mmCIF file of C-alpha atoms and ligand atoms in Angstrom:
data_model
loop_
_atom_site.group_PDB
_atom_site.id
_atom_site.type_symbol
_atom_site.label_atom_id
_atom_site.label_comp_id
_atom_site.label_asym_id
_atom_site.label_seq_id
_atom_site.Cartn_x
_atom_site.Cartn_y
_atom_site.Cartn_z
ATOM 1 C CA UNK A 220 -89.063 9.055 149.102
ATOM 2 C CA UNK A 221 -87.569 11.474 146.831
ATOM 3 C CA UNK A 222 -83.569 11.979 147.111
ATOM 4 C CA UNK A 223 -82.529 15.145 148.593
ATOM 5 C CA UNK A 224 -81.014 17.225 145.962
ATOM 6 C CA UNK A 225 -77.595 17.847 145.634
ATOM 7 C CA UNK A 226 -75.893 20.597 147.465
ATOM 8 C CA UNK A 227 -73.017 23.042 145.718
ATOM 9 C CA UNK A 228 -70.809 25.372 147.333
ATOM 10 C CA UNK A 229 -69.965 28.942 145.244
ATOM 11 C CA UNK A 230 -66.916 30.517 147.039
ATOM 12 C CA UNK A 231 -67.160 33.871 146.185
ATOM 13 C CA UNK A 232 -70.053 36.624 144.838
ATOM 14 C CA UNK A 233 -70.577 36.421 141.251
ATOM 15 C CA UNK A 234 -73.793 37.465 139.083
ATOM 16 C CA UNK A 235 -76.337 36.058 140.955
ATOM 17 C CA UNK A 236 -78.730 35.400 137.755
ATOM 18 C CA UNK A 237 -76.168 33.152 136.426
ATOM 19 C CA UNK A 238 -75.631 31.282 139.769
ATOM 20 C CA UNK A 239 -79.272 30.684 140.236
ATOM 21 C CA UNK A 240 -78.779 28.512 137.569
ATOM 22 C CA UNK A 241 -77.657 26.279 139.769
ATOM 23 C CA UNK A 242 -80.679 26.251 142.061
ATOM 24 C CA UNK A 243 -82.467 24.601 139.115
ATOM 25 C CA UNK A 244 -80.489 21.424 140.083
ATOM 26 C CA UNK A 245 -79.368 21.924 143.596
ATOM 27 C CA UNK A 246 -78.922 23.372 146.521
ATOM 28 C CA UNK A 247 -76.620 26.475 146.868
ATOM 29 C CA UNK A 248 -74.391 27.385 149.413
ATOM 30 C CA UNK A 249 -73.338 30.791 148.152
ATOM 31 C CA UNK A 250 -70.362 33.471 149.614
ATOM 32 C CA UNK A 251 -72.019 36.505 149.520
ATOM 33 C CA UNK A 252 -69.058 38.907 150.271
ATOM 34 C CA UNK A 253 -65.664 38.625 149.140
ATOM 35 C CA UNK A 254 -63.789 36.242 151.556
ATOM 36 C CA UNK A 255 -59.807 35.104 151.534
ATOM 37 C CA UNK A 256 -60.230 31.481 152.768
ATOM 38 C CA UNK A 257 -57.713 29.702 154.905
ATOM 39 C CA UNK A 258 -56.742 26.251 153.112
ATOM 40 C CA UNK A 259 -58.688 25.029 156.470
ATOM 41 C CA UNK A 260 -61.972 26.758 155.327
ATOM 42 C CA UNK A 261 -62.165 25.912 152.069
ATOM 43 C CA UNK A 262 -61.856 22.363 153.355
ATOM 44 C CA UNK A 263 -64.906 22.703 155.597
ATOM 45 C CA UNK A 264 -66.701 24.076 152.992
ATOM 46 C CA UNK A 265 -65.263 21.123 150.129
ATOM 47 C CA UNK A 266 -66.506 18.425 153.020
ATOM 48 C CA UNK A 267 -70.584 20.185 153.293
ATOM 49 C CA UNK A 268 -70.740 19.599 149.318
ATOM 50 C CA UNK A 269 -71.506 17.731 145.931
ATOM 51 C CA UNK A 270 -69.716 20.115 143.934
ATOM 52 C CA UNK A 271 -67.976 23.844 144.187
ATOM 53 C CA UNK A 272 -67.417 25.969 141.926
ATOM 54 C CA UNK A 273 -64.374 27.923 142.765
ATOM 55 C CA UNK A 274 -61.794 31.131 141.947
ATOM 56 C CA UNK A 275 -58.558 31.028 141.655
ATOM 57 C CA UNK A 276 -57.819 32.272 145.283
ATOM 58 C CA UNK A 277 -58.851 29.029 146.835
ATOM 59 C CA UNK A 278 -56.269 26.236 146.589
ATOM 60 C CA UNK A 279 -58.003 22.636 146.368
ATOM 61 C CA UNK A 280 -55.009 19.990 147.124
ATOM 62 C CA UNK A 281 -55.103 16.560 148.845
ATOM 63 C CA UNK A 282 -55.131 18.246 151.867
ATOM 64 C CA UNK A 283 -58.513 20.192 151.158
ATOM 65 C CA UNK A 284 -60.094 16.833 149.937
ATOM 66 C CA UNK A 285 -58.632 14.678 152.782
ATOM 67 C CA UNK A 286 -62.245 14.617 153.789
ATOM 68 C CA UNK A 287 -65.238 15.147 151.397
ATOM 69 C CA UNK A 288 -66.968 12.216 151.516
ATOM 70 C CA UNK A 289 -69.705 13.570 148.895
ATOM 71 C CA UNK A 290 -67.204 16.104 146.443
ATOM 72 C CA UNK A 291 -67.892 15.235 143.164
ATOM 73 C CA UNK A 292 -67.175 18.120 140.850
ATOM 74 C CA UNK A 293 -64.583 21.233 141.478
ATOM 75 C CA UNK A 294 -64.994 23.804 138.654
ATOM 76 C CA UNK A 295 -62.481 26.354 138.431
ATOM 77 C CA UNK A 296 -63.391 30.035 137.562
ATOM 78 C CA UNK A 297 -60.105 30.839 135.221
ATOM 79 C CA UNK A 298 -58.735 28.965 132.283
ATOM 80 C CA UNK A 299 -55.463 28.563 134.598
ATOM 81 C CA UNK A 300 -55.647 25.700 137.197
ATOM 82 C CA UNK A 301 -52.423 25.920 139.177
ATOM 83 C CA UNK A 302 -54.658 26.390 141.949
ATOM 84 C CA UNK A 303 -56.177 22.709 141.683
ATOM 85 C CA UNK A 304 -53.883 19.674 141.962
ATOM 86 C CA UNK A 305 -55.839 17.902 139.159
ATOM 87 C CA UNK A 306 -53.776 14.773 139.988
ATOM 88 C CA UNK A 307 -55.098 14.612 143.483
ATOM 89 C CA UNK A 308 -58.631 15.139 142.273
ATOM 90 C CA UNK A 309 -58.174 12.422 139.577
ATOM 91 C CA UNK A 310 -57.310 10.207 142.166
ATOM 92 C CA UNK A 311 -59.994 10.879 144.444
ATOM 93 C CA UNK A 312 -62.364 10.626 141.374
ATOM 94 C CA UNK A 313 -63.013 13.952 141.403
ATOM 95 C CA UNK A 314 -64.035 16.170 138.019
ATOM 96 C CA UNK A 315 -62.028 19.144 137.660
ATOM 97 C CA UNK A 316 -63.190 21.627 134.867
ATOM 98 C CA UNK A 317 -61.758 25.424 133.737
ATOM 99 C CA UNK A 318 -63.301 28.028 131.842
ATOM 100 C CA UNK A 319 -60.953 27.935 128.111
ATOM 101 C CA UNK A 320 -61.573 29.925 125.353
ATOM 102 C CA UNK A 321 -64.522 32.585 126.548
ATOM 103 C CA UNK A 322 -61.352 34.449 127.597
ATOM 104 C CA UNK A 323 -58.840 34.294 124.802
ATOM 105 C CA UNK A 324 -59.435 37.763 123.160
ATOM 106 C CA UNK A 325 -60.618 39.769 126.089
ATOM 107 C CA UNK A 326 -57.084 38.552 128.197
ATOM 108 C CA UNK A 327 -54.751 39.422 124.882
ATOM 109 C CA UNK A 328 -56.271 42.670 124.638
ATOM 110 C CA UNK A 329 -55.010 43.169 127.956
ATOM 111 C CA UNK A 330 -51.580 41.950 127.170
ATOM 112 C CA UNK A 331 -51.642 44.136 124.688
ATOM 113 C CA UNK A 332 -52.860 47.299 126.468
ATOM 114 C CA UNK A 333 -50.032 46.678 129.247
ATOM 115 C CA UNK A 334 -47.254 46.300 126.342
ATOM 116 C CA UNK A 335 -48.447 49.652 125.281
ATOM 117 C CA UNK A 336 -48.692 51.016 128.581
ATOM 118 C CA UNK A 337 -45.266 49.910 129.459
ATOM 119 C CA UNK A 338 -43.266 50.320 126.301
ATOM 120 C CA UNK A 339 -44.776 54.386 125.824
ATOM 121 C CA UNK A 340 -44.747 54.738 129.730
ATOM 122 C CA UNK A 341 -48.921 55.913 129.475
ATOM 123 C CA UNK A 342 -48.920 55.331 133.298
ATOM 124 C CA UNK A 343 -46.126 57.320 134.165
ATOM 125 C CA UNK A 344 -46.968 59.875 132.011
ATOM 126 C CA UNK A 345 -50.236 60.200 133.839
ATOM 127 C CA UNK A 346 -49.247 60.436 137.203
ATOM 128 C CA UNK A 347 -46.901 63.142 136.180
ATOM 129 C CA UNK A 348 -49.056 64.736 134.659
ATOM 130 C CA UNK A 349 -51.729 64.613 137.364
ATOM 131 C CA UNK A 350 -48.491 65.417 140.097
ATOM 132 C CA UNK A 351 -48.325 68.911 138.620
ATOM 133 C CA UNK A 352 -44.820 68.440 136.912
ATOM 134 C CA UNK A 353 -45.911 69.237 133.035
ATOM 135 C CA UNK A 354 -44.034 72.779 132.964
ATOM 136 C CA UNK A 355 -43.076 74.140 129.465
ATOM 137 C CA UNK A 356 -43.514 71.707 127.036
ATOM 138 C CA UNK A 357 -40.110 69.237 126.155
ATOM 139 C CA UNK A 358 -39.331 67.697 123.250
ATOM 140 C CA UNK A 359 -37.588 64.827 125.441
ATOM 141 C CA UNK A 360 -40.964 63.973 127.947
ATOM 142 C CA UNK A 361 -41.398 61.051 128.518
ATOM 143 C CA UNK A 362 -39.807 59.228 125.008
ATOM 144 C CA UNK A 363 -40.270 55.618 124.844
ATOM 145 C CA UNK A 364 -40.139 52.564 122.813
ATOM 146 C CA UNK A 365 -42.044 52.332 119.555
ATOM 147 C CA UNK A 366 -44.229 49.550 119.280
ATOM 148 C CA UNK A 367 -45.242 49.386 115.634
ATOM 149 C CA UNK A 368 -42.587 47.283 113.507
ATOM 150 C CA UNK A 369 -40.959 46.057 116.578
ATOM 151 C CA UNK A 370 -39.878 42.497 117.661
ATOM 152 C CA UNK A 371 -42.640 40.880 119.765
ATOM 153 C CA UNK A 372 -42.064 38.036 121.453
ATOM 154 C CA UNK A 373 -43.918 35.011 122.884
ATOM 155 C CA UNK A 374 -43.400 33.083 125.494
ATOM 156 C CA UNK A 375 -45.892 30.452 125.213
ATOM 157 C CA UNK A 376 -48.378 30.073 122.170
ATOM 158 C CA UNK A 377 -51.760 28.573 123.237
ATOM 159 C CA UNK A 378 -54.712 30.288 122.483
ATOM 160 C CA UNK A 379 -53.850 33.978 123.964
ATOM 161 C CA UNK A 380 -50.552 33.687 123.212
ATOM 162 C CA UNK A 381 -51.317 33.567 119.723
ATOM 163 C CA UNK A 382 -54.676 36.044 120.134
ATOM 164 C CA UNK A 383 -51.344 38.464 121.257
ATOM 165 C CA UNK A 384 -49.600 37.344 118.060
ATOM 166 C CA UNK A 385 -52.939 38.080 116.068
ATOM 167 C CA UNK A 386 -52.886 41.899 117.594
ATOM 168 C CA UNK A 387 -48.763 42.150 116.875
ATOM 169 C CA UNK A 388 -48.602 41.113 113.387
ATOM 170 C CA UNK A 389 -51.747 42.232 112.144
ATOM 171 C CA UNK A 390 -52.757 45.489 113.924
ATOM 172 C CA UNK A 391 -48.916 46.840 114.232
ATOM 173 C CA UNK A 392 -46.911 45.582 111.647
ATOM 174 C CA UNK A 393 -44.837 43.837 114.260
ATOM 175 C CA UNK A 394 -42.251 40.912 113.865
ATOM 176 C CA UNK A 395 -43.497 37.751 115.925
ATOM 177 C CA UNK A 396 -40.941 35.447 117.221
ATOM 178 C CA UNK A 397 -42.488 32.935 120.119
ATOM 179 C CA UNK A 398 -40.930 29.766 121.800
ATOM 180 C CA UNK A 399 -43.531 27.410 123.318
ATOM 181 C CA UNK A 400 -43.228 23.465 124.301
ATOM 182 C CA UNK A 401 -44.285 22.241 120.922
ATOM 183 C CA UNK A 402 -44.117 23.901 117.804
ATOM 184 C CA UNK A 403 -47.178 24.925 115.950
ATOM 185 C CA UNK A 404 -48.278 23.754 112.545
ATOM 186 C CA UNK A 405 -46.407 25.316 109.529
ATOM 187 C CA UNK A 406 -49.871 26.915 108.703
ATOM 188 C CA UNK A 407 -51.109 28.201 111.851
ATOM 189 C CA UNK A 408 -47.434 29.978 111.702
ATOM 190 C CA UNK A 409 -47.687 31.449 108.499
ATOM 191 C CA UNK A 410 -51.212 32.981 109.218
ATOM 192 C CA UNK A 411 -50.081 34.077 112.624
ATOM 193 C CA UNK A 412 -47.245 35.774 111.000
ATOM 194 C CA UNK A 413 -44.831 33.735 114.180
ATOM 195 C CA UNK A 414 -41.925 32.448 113.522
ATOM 196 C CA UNK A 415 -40.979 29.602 115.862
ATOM 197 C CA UNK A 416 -37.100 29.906 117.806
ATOM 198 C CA UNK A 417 -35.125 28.805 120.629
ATOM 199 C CA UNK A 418 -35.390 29.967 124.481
ATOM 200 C CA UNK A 419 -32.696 32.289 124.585
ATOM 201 C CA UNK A 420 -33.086 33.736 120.978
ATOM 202 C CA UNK A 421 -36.569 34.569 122.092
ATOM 203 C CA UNK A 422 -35.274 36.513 124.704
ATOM 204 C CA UNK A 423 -32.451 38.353 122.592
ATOM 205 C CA UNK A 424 -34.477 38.993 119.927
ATOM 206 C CA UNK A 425 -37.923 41.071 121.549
ATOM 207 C CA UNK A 426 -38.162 44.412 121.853
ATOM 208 C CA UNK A 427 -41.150 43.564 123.533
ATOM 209 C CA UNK A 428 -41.651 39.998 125.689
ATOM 210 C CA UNK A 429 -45.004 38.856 126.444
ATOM 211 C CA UNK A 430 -45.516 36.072 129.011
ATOM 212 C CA UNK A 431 -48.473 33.695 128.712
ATOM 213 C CA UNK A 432 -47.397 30.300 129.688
ATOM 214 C CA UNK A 433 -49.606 27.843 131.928
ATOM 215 C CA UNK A 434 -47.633 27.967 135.790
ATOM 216 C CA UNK A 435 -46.078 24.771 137.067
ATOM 217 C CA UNK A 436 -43.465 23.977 139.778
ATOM 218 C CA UNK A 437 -40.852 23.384 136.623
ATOM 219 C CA UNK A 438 -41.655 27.373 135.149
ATOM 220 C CA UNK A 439 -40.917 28.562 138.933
ATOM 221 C CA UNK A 440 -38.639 31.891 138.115
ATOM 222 C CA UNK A 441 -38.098 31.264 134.624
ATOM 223 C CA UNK A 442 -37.535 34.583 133.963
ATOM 224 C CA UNK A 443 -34.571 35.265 136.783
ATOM 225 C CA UNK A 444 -32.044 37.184 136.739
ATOM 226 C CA UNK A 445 -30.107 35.620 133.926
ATOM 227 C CA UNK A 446 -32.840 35.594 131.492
ATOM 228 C CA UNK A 447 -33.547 38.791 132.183
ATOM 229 C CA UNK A 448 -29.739 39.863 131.461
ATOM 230 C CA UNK A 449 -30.295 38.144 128.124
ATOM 231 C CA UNK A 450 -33.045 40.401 127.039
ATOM 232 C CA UNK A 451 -31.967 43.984 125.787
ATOM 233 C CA UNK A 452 -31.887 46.838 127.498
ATOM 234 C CA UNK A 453 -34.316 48.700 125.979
ATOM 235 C CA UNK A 454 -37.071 45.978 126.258
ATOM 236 C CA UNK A 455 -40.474 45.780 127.951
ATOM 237 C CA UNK A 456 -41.421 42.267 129.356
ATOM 238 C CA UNK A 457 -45.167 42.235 130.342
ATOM 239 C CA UNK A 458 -46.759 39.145 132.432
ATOM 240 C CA UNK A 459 -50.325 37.898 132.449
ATOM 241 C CA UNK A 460 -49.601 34.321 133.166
ATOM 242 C CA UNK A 461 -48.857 33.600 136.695
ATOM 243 C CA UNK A 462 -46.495 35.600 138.888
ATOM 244 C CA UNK A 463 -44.667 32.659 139.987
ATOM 245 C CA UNK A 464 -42.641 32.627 136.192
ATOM 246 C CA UNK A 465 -40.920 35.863 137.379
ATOM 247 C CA UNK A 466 -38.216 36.255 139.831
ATOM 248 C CA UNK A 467 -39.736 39.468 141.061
ATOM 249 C CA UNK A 468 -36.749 40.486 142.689
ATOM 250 C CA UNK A 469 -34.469 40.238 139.640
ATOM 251 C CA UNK A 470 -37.165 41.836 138.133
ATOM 252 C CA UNK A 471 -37.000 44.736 140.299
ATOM 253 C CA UNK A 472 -33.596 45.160 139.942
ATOM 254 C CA UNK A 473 -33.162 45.036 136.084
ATOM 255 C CA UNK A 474 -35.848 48.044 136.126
ATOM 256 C CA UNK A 475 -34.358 49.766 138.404
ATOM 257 C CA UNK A 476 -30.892 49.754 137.179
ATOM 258 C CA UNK A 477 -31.788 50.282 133.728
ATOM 259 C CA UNK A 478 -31.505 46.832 132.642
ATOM 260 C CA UNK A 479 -34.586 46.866 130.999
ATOM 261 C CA UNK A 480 -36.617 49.667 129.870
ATOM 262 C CA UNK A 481 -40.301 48.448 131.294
ATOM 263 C CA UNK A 482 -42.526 46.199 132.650
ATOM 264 C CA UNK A 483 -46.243 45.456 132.380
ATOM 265 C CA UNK A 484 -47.503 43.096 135.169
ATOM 266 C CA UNK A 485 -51.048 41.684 135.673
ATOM 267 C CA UNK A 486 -50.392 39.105 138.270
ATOM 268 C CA UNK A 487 -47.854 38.753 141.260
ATOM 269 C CA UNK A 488 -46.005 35.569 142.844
ATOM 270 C CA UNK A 489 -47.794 36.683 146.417
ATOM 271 C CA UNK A 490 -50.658 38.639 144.813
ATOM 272 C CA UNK A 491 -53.006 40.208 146.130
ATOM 273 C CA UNK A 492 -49.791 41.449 148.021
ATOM 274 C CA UNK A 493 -47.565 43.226 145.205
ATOM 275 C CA UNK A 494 -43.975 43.591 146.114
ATOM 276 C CA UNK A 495 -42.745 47.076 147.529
ATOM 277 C CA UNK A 496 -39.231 46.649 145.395
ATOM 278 C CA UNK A 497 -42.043 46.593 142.328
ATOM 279 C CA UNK A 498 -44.429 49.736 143.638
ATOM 280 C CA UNK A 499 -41.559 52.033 144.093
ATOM 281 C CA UNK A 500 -40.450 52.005 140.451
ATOM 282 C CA UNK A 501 -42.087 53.899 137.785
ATOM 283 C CA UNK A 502 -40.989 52.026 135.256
ATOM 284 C CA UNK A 503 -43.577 49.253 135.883
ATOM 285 C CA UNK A 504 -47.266 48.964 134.953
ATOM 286 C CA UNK A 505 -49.197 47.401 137.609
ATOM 287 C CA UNK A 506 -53.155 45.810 136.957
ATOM 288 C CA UNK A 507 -54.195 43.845 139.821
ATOM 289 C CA UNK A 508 -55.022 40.691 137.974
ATOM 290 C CA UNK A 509 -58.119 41.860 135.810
ATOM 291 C CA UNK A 510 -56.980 39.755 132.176
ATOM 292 C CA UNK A 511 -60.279 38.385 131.780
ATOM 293 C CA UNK A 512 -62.206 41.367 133.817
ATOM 294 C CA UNK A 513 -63.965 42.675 130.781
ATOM 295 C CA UNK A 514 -68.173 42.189 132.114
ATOM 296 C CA UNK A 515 -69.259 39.811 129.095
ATOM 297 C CA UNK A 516 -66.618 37.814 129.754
ATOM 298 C CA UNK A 517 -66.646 37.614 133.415
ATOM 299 C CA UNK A 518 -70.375 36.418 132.626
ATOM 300 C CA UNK A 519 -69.331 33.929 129.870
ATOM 301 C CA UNK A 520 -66.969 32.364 132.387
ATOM 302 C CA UNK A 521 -69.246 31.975 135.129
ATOM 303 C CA UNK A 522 -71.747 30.725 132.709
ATOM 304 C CA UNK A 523 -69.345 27.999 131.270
ATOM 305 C CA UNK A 524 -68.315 27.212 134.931
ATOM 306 C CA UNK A 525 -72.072 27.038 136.507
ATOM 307 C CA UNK A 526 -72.766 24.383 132.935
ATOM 308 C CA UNK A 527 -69.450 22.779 133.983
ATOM 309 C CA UNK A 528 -70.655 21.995 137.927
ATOM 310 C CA UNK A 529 -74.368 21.295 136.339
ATOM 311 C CA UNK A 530 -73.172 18.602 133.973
ATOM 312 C CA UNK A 531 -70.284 17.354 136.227
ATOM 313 C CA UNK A 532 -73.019 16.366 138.907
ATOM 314 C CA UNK A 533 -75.031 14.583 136.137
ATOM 315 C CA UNK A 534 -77.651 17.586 135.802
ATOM 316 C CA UNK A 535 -79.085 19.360 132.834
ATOM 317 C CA UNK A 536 -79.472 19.251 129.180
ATOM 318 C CA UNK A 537 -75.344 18.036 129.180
ATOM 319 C CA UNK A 538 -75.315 16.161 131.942
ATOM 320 C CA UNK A 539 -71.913 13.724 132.309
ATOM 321 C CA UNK A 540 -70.174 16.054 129.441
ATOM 322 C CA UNK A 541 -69.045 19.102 131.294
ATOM 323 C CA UNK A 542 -67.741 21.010 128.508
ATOM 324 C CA UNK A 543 -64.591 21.514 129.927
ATOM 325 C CA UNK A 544 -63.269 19.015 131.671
ATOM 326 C CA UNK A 545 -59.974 18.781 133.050
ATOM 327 C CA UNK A 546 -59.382 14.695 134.012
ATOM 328 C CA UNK A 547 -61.560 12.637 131.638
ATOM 329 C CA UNK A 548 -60.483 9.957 134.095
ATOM 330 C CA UNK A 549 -62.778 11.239 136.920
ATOM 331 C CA UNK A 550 -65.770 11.524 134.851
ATOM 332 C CA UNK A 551 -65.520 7.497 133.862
ATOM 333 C CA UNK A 552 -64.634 6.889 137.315
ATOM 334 C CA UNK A 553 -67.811 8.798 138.018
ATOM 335 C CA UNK A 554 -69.342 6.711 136.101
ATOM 336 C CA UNK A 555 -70.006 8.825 133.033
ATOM 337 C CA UNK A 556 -70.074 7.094 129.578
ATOM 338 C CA UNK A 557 -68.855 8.642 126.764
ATOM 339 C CA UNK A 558 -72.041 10.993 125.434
ATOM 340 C CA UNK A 559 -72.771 11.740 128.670
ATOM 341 C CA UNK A 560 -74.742 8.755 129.625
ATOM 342 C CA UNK A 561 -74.564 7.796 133.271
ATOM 343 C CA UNK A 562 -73.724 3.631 133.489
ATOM 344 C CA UNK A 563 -76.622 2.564 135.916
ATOM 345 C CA UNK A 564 -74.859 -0.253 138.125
ATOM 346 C CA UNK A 565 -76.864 -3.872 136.658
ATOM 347 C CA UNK A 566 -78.494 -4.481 140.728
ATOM 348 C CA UNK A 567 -80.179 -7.838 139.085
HETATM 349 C C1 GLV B 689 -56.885 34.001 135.022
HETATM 350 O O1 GLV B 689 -55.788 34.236 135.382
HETATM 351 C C2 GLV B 689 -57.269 32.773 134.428
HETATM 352 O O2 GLV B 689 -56.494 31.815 134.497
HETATM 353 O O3 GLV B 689 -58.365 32.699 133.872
#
């Protein structure tokens, strides 16, 4: 009798020649319109299924895995995880995987286009524009901050952080200054053009802040209101991290009082729900989460995340070596041996 195949759960639409993929190896259970989940539906779904392959709008916690008898594999769609609790999976034996570096470039440019945005106020200008206020021209429309041979900062220097650095130094003749956990190697400084210094001085020093720091409970509100008050008036602080670093509020206030010149924001601490305090001000550039929403790499992570799930449940040419994998502990606990090789129990 032959084994019935494994069955995977996709929670949202995505291209559907990359997720039939997946139907080489299993069976797929696949959203096909764009659903908000309750924490209880996604753990109905989690307890049908081998392995899902998930966004970052469905939170999988102990409580979602309380009862999966068969979960195997939960593959994130996003290089940030915050919305797994890896530790719970790990200790359920369950392999977590993101979607790393396919993103890098296409999420700084981003960054990048909402520091320019922000700093020469290309949004506001526009919707002036298109209000009917352009009269006779003014030599004082609409002035902003330069961003060529400014101060950039960096908070938080993996990969995009330093594809933001990359774009600073090189394309705008821009001063890098970034403060991350661990310092980076002399070299990697020198041809970034970054030069490593403390918290505060970060925040003293940029004309121009850019947050790209992985979210966790101890980065909740970071940025509040007195980091904000340490940054100078005339700065722009743009986030495409997570929206819980911000204090929104604080946020808010500094803009609107002048406290700070501009703000670009690509996520939001309740998002999709974006705070009123934030859509009344002009000074603020608002993209509703869309980093990584250029199409080739959309595709390149839902590739990387339909060979994660594959692999993860032992299928395909890489089977036991998702190729990014989160908890290394869950795939031995899975029984997968180093190069991928699944340990067949000895049943002598
Ligand atoms: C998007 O925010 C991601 O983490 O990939």
């Amino acid at each position: 009798m032959t084994e019935p195949r494994p069955r995977v759960w996709v929670s949202q639409p995505l291209f559907d020649d990359l997720v039939a993929r997946l139907g080489e190896h299993f069976d797929v259970v696949a959203a096909s319109d764009i659903t908000q989940y309750t924490p209880e539906q996604v753990a109905h779904h989690l307890a049908q299924v081998d392995g899902a392959l998930v966004s970052l709008n469905e939170k999988v916690g102990a409580a979602e895995i309380a009862g999966v008898p068969r979960l195997r594999a939960v593959c994130n769609l996003g290089v940030g995880y915050n919305n797994l609790d890896v530790d719970a999976l790990s200790r359920a034996g369950i392999v977590a995987t993101n979607t790393p570096d396919v993103l890098t470039e296409t999420t700084a440019d981003l960054g990048f286009a909402l520091l320019m945005a922000a700093a020469r106020r290309v949004t506001e200008a526009e919707r002036w524009l298109r209000e009917g206020h352009w009269g006779p021209w003014s030599f004082e429309t609409m002035l902003g901050m330069d961003v060529h041979g400014s101060t950039l900062g960096i908070l938080g220097m993996g990969r995009i952080g330093q594809g933001i650095a990359r774009r600073g130094a090189h394309g705008f003749g821009m001063k890098v200054v970034y403060h991350n956990r661990s310092r980076l190697p002399q070299d990697v400084e020198r041809d970034l053009g970054a030069r490593y210094v403390g918290f505060d001085a970060l925040l003293q020093q940029a004309d121009h802040l850019v947050l790209m720091l992985p979210y966790s409970p101890d980065v909740h509100h970071l940025i509040d209101a007195q980091a904000l008050a340490k940054m100078k008036p005339t700065a722009t602080l743009v986030n495409i991290a997570r929206g819980g670093i911000v204090d929104e509020l604080a946020l808010a206030d500094a803009l609107a009082h002048g406290r700070l010149a501009a703000a670009g924001l690509d996520v939001f601490e309740g998002e999709p729900q974006v705070r009123p305090e934030l859509l009344a001000l002009r000074n603020v550039v608002l993209t509703p989460h869309i980093g990584s929403a250029s199409l080739t790499t959309r595709r390149a992570m839902v590739a990387l995340a339909v060979d994660n799930l594959t692999a993860a449940l032992g299928a395909g040419p890489h089977a036991g070596e998702p190729p990014s994998a989160l908890n290394a502990e869950a795939l031995k606990a899975a029984g997968f041996a180093v190069g991928g090789k699944k340990i067949i129990a000895d049943k002598r």
